[in-house]
Amino acid sequence: MEGEPLETLSVKELRRRLAEKGLDARGCLEKADLVQQLQDADEAHPVVSMPSPCKGNTIHNAQCGKHMLLTLRVPELQGLLVKHGMQEALSSAREKEELVEALAPKLAQCPICLDSAGVDIDNAIGKRTEIRCDGCRAPFHRNCAAGHMKAAAEAGSLPLCCPIPACKERWRAPMVTWALNEQELDQYNACVRNVRELRQQTSQSNGSIPSALASPRPTQRL
């Protein structure tokens, strides 16, 4: 069974595998969300044991930002500059180190509140206080990300994406369940269901397939 494609497994088996990996399936409503969360976990690269400027529970922003950026290829760095609207720095930089120096300050602050972003552990809930978007590498405080998620759901701006205009990376179930508490998650899911029902009604009246059903939604329950 371990070698079977995830899509062929039962919902019960998918949930069992998530539990074995210590992952929370509460934010998954559809089978596709369970599959996506397992695939994301399987594709994650292990942490390499090596000297790092990151000590204890706090990541020192400037040092770790540069440390992370230096592991990227030049085209990736150039793409990040574009996503953050830093075309001027892109045109003037000639070396990889110059690209890193330009990006590091931008990636050391939350783009929503503009405060510095250090990865601390909130001992009360056992969660990190910030996380980075996979698309633009920007760090978001948990409360800031939660505010964006709730506002997007209430406005019907779904599927949920990064708020940086040039990024628009899809934020999936693991990120939503990280940011929202149980009550907020219930409210978010209610908004998602309302949006889906509205789009279904609209598509039925227009005789088309609802766009909301063409792709999996990030935080919905089975």
PDB file of C-alpha atoms in Angstrom:
ATOM      1  CA  MET A   1       0.000   0.000   0.000  1.00  0.00           C
ATOM      2  CA  GLU A   2       2.904   2.355   0.702  1.00  0.00           C
ATOM      3  CA  GLY A   3       3.854   2.404  -2.995  1.00  0.00           C
ATOM      4  CA  GLU A   4       0.372   3.179  -4.302  1.00  0.00           C
ATOM      5  CA  PRO A   5      -0.399   6.639  -5.751  1.00  0.00           C
ATOM      6  CA  LEU A   6      -1.928   8.870  -3.090  1.00  0.00           C
ATOM      7  CA  GLU A   7      -4.948   9.593  -5.295  1.00  0.00           C
ATOM      8  CA  THR A   8      -5.983   5.906  -5.154  1.00  0.00           C
ATOM      9  CA  LEU A   9      -5.999   5.708  -1.347  1.00  0.00           C
ATOM     10  CA  SER A  10      -9.088   6.060   0.801  1.00  0.00           C
ATOM     11  CA  VAL A  11      -9.717   9.187   2.849  1.00  0.00           C
ATOM     12  CA  LYS A  12      -9.210   7.117   6.010  1.00  0.00           C
ATOM     13  CA  GLU A  13      -5.787   5.944   4.823  1.00  0.00           C
ATOM     14  CA  LEU A  14      -4.764   9.487   3.819  1.00  0.00           C
ATOM     15  CA  ARG A  15      -5.724  10.781   7.252  1.00  0.00           C
ATOM     16  CA  ARG A  16      -3.762   7.938   8.885  1.00  0.00           C
ATOM     17  CA  ARG A  17      -0.643   8.859   6.947  1.00  0.00           C
ATOM     18  CA  LEU A  18      -1.040  12.531   7.849  1.00  0.00           C
ATOM     19  CA  ALA A  19      -1.335  11.584  11.518  1.00  0.00           C
ATOM     20  CA  GLU A  20       1.832   9.449  11.264  1.00  0.00           C
ATOM     21  CA  LYS A  21       3.712  12.479   9.942  1.00  0.00           C
ATOM     22  CA  GLY A  22       2.340  14.655  12.756  1.00  0.00           C
ATOM     23  CA  LEU A  23       0.304  16.774  10.328  1.00  0.00           C
ATOM     24  CA  ASP A  24      -3.088  18.329  11.070  1.00  0.00           C
ATOM     25  CA  ALA A  25      -5.879  17.381   8.650  1.00  0.00           C
ATOM     26  CA  ARG A  26      -8.528  19.632  10.225  1.00  0.00           C
ATOM     27  CA  GLY A  27      -8.240  22.192   7.427  1.00  0.00           C
ATOM     28  CA  CYS A  28      -8.887  19.657   4.663  1.00  0.00           C
ATOM     29  CA  LEU A  29     -12.438  19.297   3.391  1.00  0.00           C
ATOM     30  CA  GLU A  30     -11.795  17.428   0.161  1.00  0.00           C
ATOM     31  CA  LYS A  31      -9.723  14.356  -0.614  1.00  0.00           C
ATOM     32  CA  ALA A  32      -7.573  16.474  -2.945  1.00  0.00           C
ATOM     33  CA  ASP A  33      -6.553  18.639   0.020  1.00  0.00           C
ATOM     34  CA  LEU A  34      -5.372  15.557   1.954  1.00  0.00           C
ATOM     35  CA  VAL A  35      -3.377  14.384  -1.074  1.00  0.00           C
ATOM     36  CA  GLN A  36      -1.845  17.833  -1.564  1.00  0.00           C
ATOM     37  CA  GLN A  37      -0.820  18.095   2.096  1.00  0.00           C
ATOM     38  CA  LEU A  38       0.893  14.670   1.952  1.00  0.00           C
ATOM     39  CA  GLN A  39       2.649  15.553  -1.301  1.00  0.00           C
ATOM     40  CA  ASP A  40       3.879  18.841   0.151  1.00  0.00           C
ATOM     41  CA  ALA A  41       5.267  16.973   3.165  1.00  0.00           C
ATOM     42  CA  ASP A  42       6.962  14.325   1.006  1.00  0.00           C
ATOM     43  CA  GLU A  43       8.561  16.939  -1.236  1.00  0.00           C
ATOM     44  CA  ALA A  44       9.987  18.965   1.649  1.00  0.00           C
ATOM     45  CA  HIS A  45      13.768  18.811   1.817  1.00  0.00           C
ATOM     46  CA  PRO A  46      15.381  17.752   5.109  1.00  0.00           C
ATOM     47  CA  VAL A  47      17.319  20.367   7.048  1.00  0.00           C
ATOM     48  CA  VAL A  48      21.025  20.043   6.381  1.00  0.00           C
ATOM     49  CA  SER A  49      23.145  19.980   9.502  1.00  0.00           C
ATOM     50  CA  MET A  50      25.635  22.808   9.055  1.00  0.00           C
ATOM     51  CA  PRO A  51      26.764  25.946  10.859  1.00  0.00           C
ATOM     52  CA  SER A  52      24.034  28.580  10.690  1.00  0.00           C
ATOM     53  CA  PRO A  53      23.489  32.114  11.994  1.00  0.00           C
ATOM     54  CA  CYS A  54      20.099  30.885  13.255  1.00  0.00           C
ATOM     55  CA  LYS A  55      20.373  30.153  16.970  1.00  0.00           C
ATOM     56  CA  GLY A  56      17.740  28.936  19.418  1.00  0.00           C
ATOM     57  CA  ASN A  57      14.117  29.818  18.726  1.00  0.00           C
ATOM     58  CA  THR A  58      14.794  33.139  17.002  1.00  0.00           C
ATOM     59  CA  ILE A  59      16.099  33.685  13.483  1.00  0.00           C
ATOM     60  CA  HIS A  60      18.143  36.857  13.237  1.00  0.00           C
ATOM     61  CA  ASN A  61      16.581  38.490  10.221  1.00  0.00           C
ATOM     62  CA  ALA A  62      19.425  40.019   8.218  1.00  0.00           C
ATOM     63  CA  GLN A  63      21.889  37.173   8.702  1.00  0.00           C
ATOM     64  CA  CYS A  64      19.434  34.377   7.993  1.00  0.00           C
ATOM     65  CA  GLY A  65      17.910  36.267   5.096  1.00  0.00           C
ATOM     66  CA  LYS A  66      21.299  36.448   3.393  1.00  0.00           C
ATOM     67  CA  HIS A  67      22.123  32.877   4.385  1.00  0.00           C
ATOM     68  CA  MET A  68      18.946  31.649   2.685  1.00  0.00           C
ATOM     69  CA  LEU A  69      19.337  33.876  -0.372  1.00  0.00           C
ATOM     70  CA  LEU A  70      22.899  32.764  -1.057  1.00  0.00           C
ATOM     71  CA  THR A  71      21.620  29.223  -1.609  1.00  0.00           C
ATOM     72  CA  LEU A  72      19.442  30.401  -4.519  1.00  0.00           C
ATOM     73  CA  ARG A  73      20.467  30.611  -8.166  1.00  0.00           C
ATOM     74  CA  VAL A  74      20.817  33.997  -9.861  1.00  0.00           C
ATOM     75  CA  PRO A  75      17.619  33.574 -11.962  1.00  0.00           C
ATOM     76  CA  GLU A  76      15.686  32.819  -8.757  1.00  0.00           C
ATOM     77  CA  LEU A  77      17.066  35.952  -7.108  1.00  0.00           C
ATOM     78  CA  GLN A  78      16.163  38.012 -10.158  1.00  0.00           C
ATOM     79  CA  GLY A  79      12.635  36.591 -10.098  1.00  0.00           C
ATOM     80  CA  LEU A  80      12.270  37.547  -6.433  1.00  0.00           C
ATOM     81  CA  LEU A  81      13.365  41.102  -7.174  1.00  0.00           C
ATOM     82  CA  VAL A  82      10.660  41.339  -9.848  1.00  0.00           C
ATOM     83  CA  LYS A  83       7.996  39.949  -7.500  1.00  0.00           C
ATOM     84  CA  HIS A  84       8.912  42.563  -4.895  1.00  0.00           C
ATOM     85  CA  GLY A  85       8.838  45.410  -7.424  1.00  0.00           C
ATOM     86  CA  MET A  86      12.584  46.030  -7.222  1.00  0.00           C
ATOM     87  CA  GLN A  87      13.307  46.434 -10.937  1.00  0.00           C
ATOM     88  CA  GLU A  88      15.732  49.292 -10.280  1.00  0.00           C
ATOM     89  CA  ALA A  89      17.910  47.074  -8.092  1.00  0.00           C
ATOM     90  CA  LEU A  90      17.659  44.349 -10.724  1.00  0.00           C
ATOM     91  CA  SER A  91      18.963  46.619 -13.466  1.00  0.00           C
ATOM     92  CA  SER A  92      21.858  47.963 -11.384  1.00  0.00           C
ATOM     93  CA  ALA A  93      23.060  44.699  -9.765  1.00  0.00           C
ATOM     94  CA  ARG A  94      25.890  42.906 -11.552  1.00  0.00           C
ATOM     95  CA  GLU A  95      26.918  40.188  -9.102  1.00  0.00           C
ATOM     96  CA  LYS A  96      24.972  37.608  -7.096  1.00  0.00           C
ATOM     97  CA  GLU A  97      26.087  39.240  -3.853  1.00  0.00           C
ATOM     98  CA  GLU A  98      24.564  42.539  -5.015  1.00  0.00           C
ATOM     99  CA  LEU A  99      21.235  40.815  -5.674  1.00  0.00           C
ATOM    100  CA  VAL A 100      21.353  39.286  -2.196  1.00  0.00           C
ATOM    101  CA  GLU A 101      22.214  42.616  -0.552  1.00  0.00           C
ATOM    102  CA  ALA A 102      19.255  44.266  -2.289  1.00  0.00           C
ATOM    103  CA  LEU A 103      16.784  41.528  -1.341  1.00  0.00           C
ATOM    104  CA  ALA A 104      17.845  40.844   2.259  1.00  0.00           C
ATOM    105  CA  PRO A 105      16.260  43.968   3.849  1.00  0.00           C
ATOM    106  CA  LYS A 106      12.994  43.369   1.971  1.00  0.00           C
ATOM    107  CA  LEU A 107      12.822  39.765   3.192  1.00  0.00           C
ATOM    108  CA  ALA A 108      13.535  40.758   6.796  1.00  0.00           C
ATOM    109  CA  GLN A 109      10.151  42.419   7.348  1.00  0.00           C
ATOM    110  CA  CYS A 110       6.525  41.388   7.121  1.00  0.00           C
ATOM    111  CA  PRO A 111       5.048  43.058   4.013  1.00  0.00           C
ATOM    112  CA  ILE A 112       1.698  43.628   5.741  1.00  0.00           C
ATOM    113  CA  CYS A 113       2.725  45.435   8.940  1.00  0.00           C
ATOM    114  CA  LEU A 114       6.294  46.302   7.803  1.00  0.00           C
ATOM    115  CA  ASP A 115       7.705  45.249  11.178  1.00  0.00           C
ATOM    116  CA  SER A 116      10.761  43.021  11.410  1.00  0.00           C
ATOM    117  CA  ALA A 117      10.053  39.308  11.148  1.00  0.00           C
ATOM    118  CA  GLY A 118      11.940  36.927  13.404  1.00  0.00           C
ATOM    119  CA  VAL A 119      10.867  33.303  13.749  1.00  0.00           C
ATOM    120  CA  ASP A 120       9.875  32.890  17.387  1.00  0.00           C
ATOM    121  CA  ILE A 121       7.865  30.090  18.924  1.00  0.00           C
ATOM    122  CA  ASP A 122       4.618  31.063  20.635  1.00  0.00           C
ATOM    123  CA  ASN A 123       4.766  28.699  23.593  1.00  0.00           C
ATOM    124  CA  ALA A 124       1.074  29.222  24.367  1.00  0.00           C
ATOM    125  CA  ILE A 125      -0.003  27.567  21.121  1.00  0.00           C
ATOM    126  CA  GLY A 126       3.194  25.814  20.043  1.00  0.00           C
ATOM    127  CA  LYS A 127       3.337  27.550  16.643  1.00  0.00           C
ATOM    128  CA  ARG A 128       5.906  29.701  14.900  1.00  0.00           C
ATOM    129  CA  THR A 129       5.029  33.387  14.850  1.00  0.00           C
ATOM    130  CA  GLU A 130       5.981  33.845  11.201  1.00  0.00           C
ATOM    131  CA  ILE A 131       6.218  31.839   8.004  1.00  0.00           C
ATOM    132  CA  ARG A 132       7.538  32.559   4.514  1.00  0.00           C
ATOM    133  CA  CYS A 133       5.503  32.486   1.319  1.00  0.00           C
ATOM    134  CA  ASP A 134       6.848  29.823  -1.054  1.00  0.00           C
ATOM    135  CA  GLY A 135       6.479  32.113  -4.048  1.00  0.00           C
ATOM    136  CA  CYS A 136       8.142  35.375  -2.984  1.00  0.00           C
ATOM    137  CA  ARG A 137       9.950  34.237   0.213  1.00  0.00           C
ATOM    138  CA  ALA A 138       8.403  37.146   2.126  1.00  0.00           C
ATOM    139  CA  PRO A 139       7.918  36.485   5.861  1.00  0.00           C
ATOM    140  CA  PHE A 140       4.427  36.952   7.287  1.00  0.00           C
ATOM    141  CA  HIS A 141       3.586  37.261  10.963  1.00  0.00           C
ATOM    142  CA  ARG A 142       0.921  34.754  11.972  1.00  0.00           C
ATOM    143  CA  ASN A 143      -1.556  37.481  12.986  1.00  0.00           C
ATOM    144  CA  CYS A 144      -0.924  39.409   9.761  1.00  0.00           C
ATOM    145  CA  ALA A 145      -1.397  36.315   7.605  1.00  0.00           C
ATOM    146  CA  ALA A 146      -4.555  35.434   9.535  1.00  0.00           C
ATOM    147  CA  GLY A 147      -5.965  38.914   8.941  1.00  0.00           C
ATOM    148  CA  HIS A 148      -5.310  38.642   5.204  1.00  0.00           C
ATOM    149  CA  MET A 149      -6.909  35.177   5.058  1.00  0.00           C
ATOM    150  CA  LYS A 150     -10.067  36.252   6.880  1.00  0.00           C
ATOM    151  CA  ALA A 151     -10.420  39.427   4.809  1.00  0.00           C
ATOM    152  CA  ALA A 152      -9.954  37.503   1.548  1.00  0.00           C
ATOM    153  CA  ALA A 153     -12.522  34.878   2.545  1.00  0.00           C
ATOM    154  CA  GLU A 154     -15.080  37.474   3.641  1.00  0.00           C
ATOM    155  CA  ALA A 155     -14.591  39.379   0.378  1.00  0.00           C
ATOM    156  CA  GLY A 156     -14.861  36.186  -1.688  1.00  0.00           C
ATOM    157  CA  SER A 157     -11.326  36.617  -3.043  1.00  0.00           C
ATOM    158  CA  LEU A 158     -10.679  32.900  -3.439  1.00  0.00           C
ATOM    159  CA  PRO A 159      -8.642  30.808  -4.021  1.00  0.00           C
ATOM    160  CA  LEU A 160      -6.460  32.339  -1.341  1.00  0.00           C
ATOM    161  CA  CYS A 161      -3.236  33.889  -2.639  1.00  0.00           C
ATOM    162  CA  CYS A 162      -0.257  35.864  -1.356  1.00  0.00           C
ATOM    163  CA  PRO A 163      -1.189  39.549  -0.946  1.00  0.00           C
ATOM    164  CA  ILE A 164       1.941  40.735  -2.798  1.00  0.00           C
ATOM    165  CA  PRO A 165       0.498  41.723  -6.218  1.00  0.00           C
ATOM    166  CA  ALA A 166       3.333  40.346  -8.359  1.00  0.00           C
ATOM    167  CA  CYS A 167       3.502  37.069  -6.418  1.00  0.00           C
ATOM    168  CA  LYS A 168      -0.025  35.648  -6.107  1.00  0.00           C
ATOM    169  CA  GLU A 169       1.302  32.306  -4.853  1.00  0.00           C
ATOM    170  CA  ARG A 170      -1.537  29.997  -3.826  1.00  0.00           C
ATOM    171  CA  TRP A 171      -1.692  29.636  -0.016  1.00  0.00           C
ATOM    172  CA  ARG A 172      -2.839  26.085   0.702  1.00  0.00           C
ATOM    173  CA  ALA A 173      -4.286  24.230   3.671  1.00  0.00           C
ATOM    174  CA  PRO A 174      -1.114  23.832   5.807  1.00  0.00           C
ATOM    175  CA  MET A 175      -0.504  27.585   5.816  1.00  0.00           C
ATOM    176  CA  VAL A 176      -4.132  28.379   6.646  1.00  0.00           C
ATOM    177  CA  THR A 177      -4.275  25.918   9.547  1.00  0.00           C
ATOM    178  CA  TRP A 178      -0.976  27.372  10.820  1.00  0.00           C
ATOM    179  CA  ALA A 179      -2.346  30.926  10.875  1.00  0.00           C
ATOM    180  CA  LEU A 180      -5.926  30.478  12.090  1.00  0.00           C
ATOM    181  CA  ASN A 181      -7.152  29.204  15.426  1.00  0.00           C
ATOM    182  CA  GLU A 182     -10.043  26.742  15.567  1.00  0.00           C
ATOM    183  CA  GLN A 183     -12.759  29.397  15.768  1.00  0.00           C
ATOM    184  CA  GLU A 184     -11.227  31.452  12.958  1.00  0.00           C
ATOM    185  CA  LEU A 185     -10.875  28.313  10.844  1.00  0.00           C
ATOM    186  CA  ASP A 186     -14.566  27.528  11.282  1.00  0.00           C
ATOM    187  CA  GLN A 187     -15.451  31.069  10.184  1.00  0.00           C
ATOM    188  CA  TYR A 188     -13.066  30.842   7.230  1.00  0.00           C
ATOM    189  CA  ASN A 189     -14.551  27.523   6.106  1.00  0.00           C
ATOM    190  CA  ALA A 190     -18.056  28.972   6.362  1.00  0.00           C
ATOM    191  CA  CYS A 191     -17.011  31.839   4.069  1.00  0.00           C
ATOM    192  CA  VAL A 192     -15.445  29.386   1.619  1.00  0.00           C
ATOM    193  CA  ARG A 193     -18.628  27.310   1.509  1.00  0.00           C
ATOM    194  CA  ASN A 194     -20.733  30.430   0.925  1.00  0.00           C
ATOM    195  CA  VAL A 195     -18.488  31.532  -1.934  1.00  0.00           C
ATOM    196  CA  ARG A 196     -18.603  28.075  -3.485  1.00  0.00           C
ATOM    197  CA  GLU A 197     -22.400  27.925  -3.270  1.00  0.00           C
ATOM    198  CA  LEU A 198     -22.714  31.401  -4.787  1.00  0.00           C
ATOM    199  CA  ARG A 199     -20.413  30.481  -7.676  1.00  0.00           C
ATOM    200  CA  GLN A 200     -22.311  27.242  -8.242  1.00  0.00           C
ATOM    201  CA  GLN A 201     -25.589  29.141  -8.419  1.00  0.00           C
ATOM    202  CA  THR A 202     -24.061  31.699 -10.793  1.00  0.00           C
ATOM    203  CA  SER A 203     -22.574  29.001 -13.023  1.00  0.00           C
ATOM    204  CA  GLN A 204     -25.861  27.094 -13.160  1.00  0.00           C
ATOM    205  CA  SER A 205     -27.697  30.220 -14.238  1.00  0.00           C
ATOM    206  CA  ASN A 206     -25.026  30.876 -16.885  1.00  0.00           C
ATOM    207  CA  GLY A 207     -24.699  27.212 -17.893  1.00  0.00           C
ATOM    208  CA  SER A 208     -20.927  27.122 -17.179  1.00  0.00           C
ATOM    209  CA  ILE A 209     -18.571  25.261 -14.843  1.00  0.00           C
ATOM    210  CA  PRO A 210     -17.787  27.274 -11.673  1.00  0.00           C
ATOM    211  CA  SER A 211     -14.173  28.391 -11.545  1.00  0.00           C
ATOM    212  CA  ALA A 212     -14.065  27.710  -7.807  1.00  0.00           C
ATOM    213  CA  LEU A 213     -14.591  23.999  -8.483  1.00  0.00           C
ATOM    214  CA  ALA A 214     -11.865  23.755 -11.097  1.00  0.00           C
ATOM    215  CA  SER A 215      -9.091  23.731  -8.486  1.00  0.00           C
ATOM    216  CA  PRO A 216      -8.816  22.376  -4.928  1.00  0.00           C
ATOM    217  CA  ARG A 217      -9.591  24.748  -2.086  1.00  0.00           C
ATOM    218  CA  PRO A 218      -7.070  25.128   0.730  1.00  0.00           C
ATOM    219  CA  THR A 219      -8.947  24.817   3.996  1.00  0.00           C
ATOM    220  CA  GLN A 220     -12.101  22.810   3.853  1.00  0.00           C
ATOM    221  CA  ARG A 221     -13.201  19.768   5.785  1.00  0.00           C
ATOM    222  CA  LEU A 222     -14.220  16.262   4.859  1.00  0.00           C
TER     223      LEU A 222
END
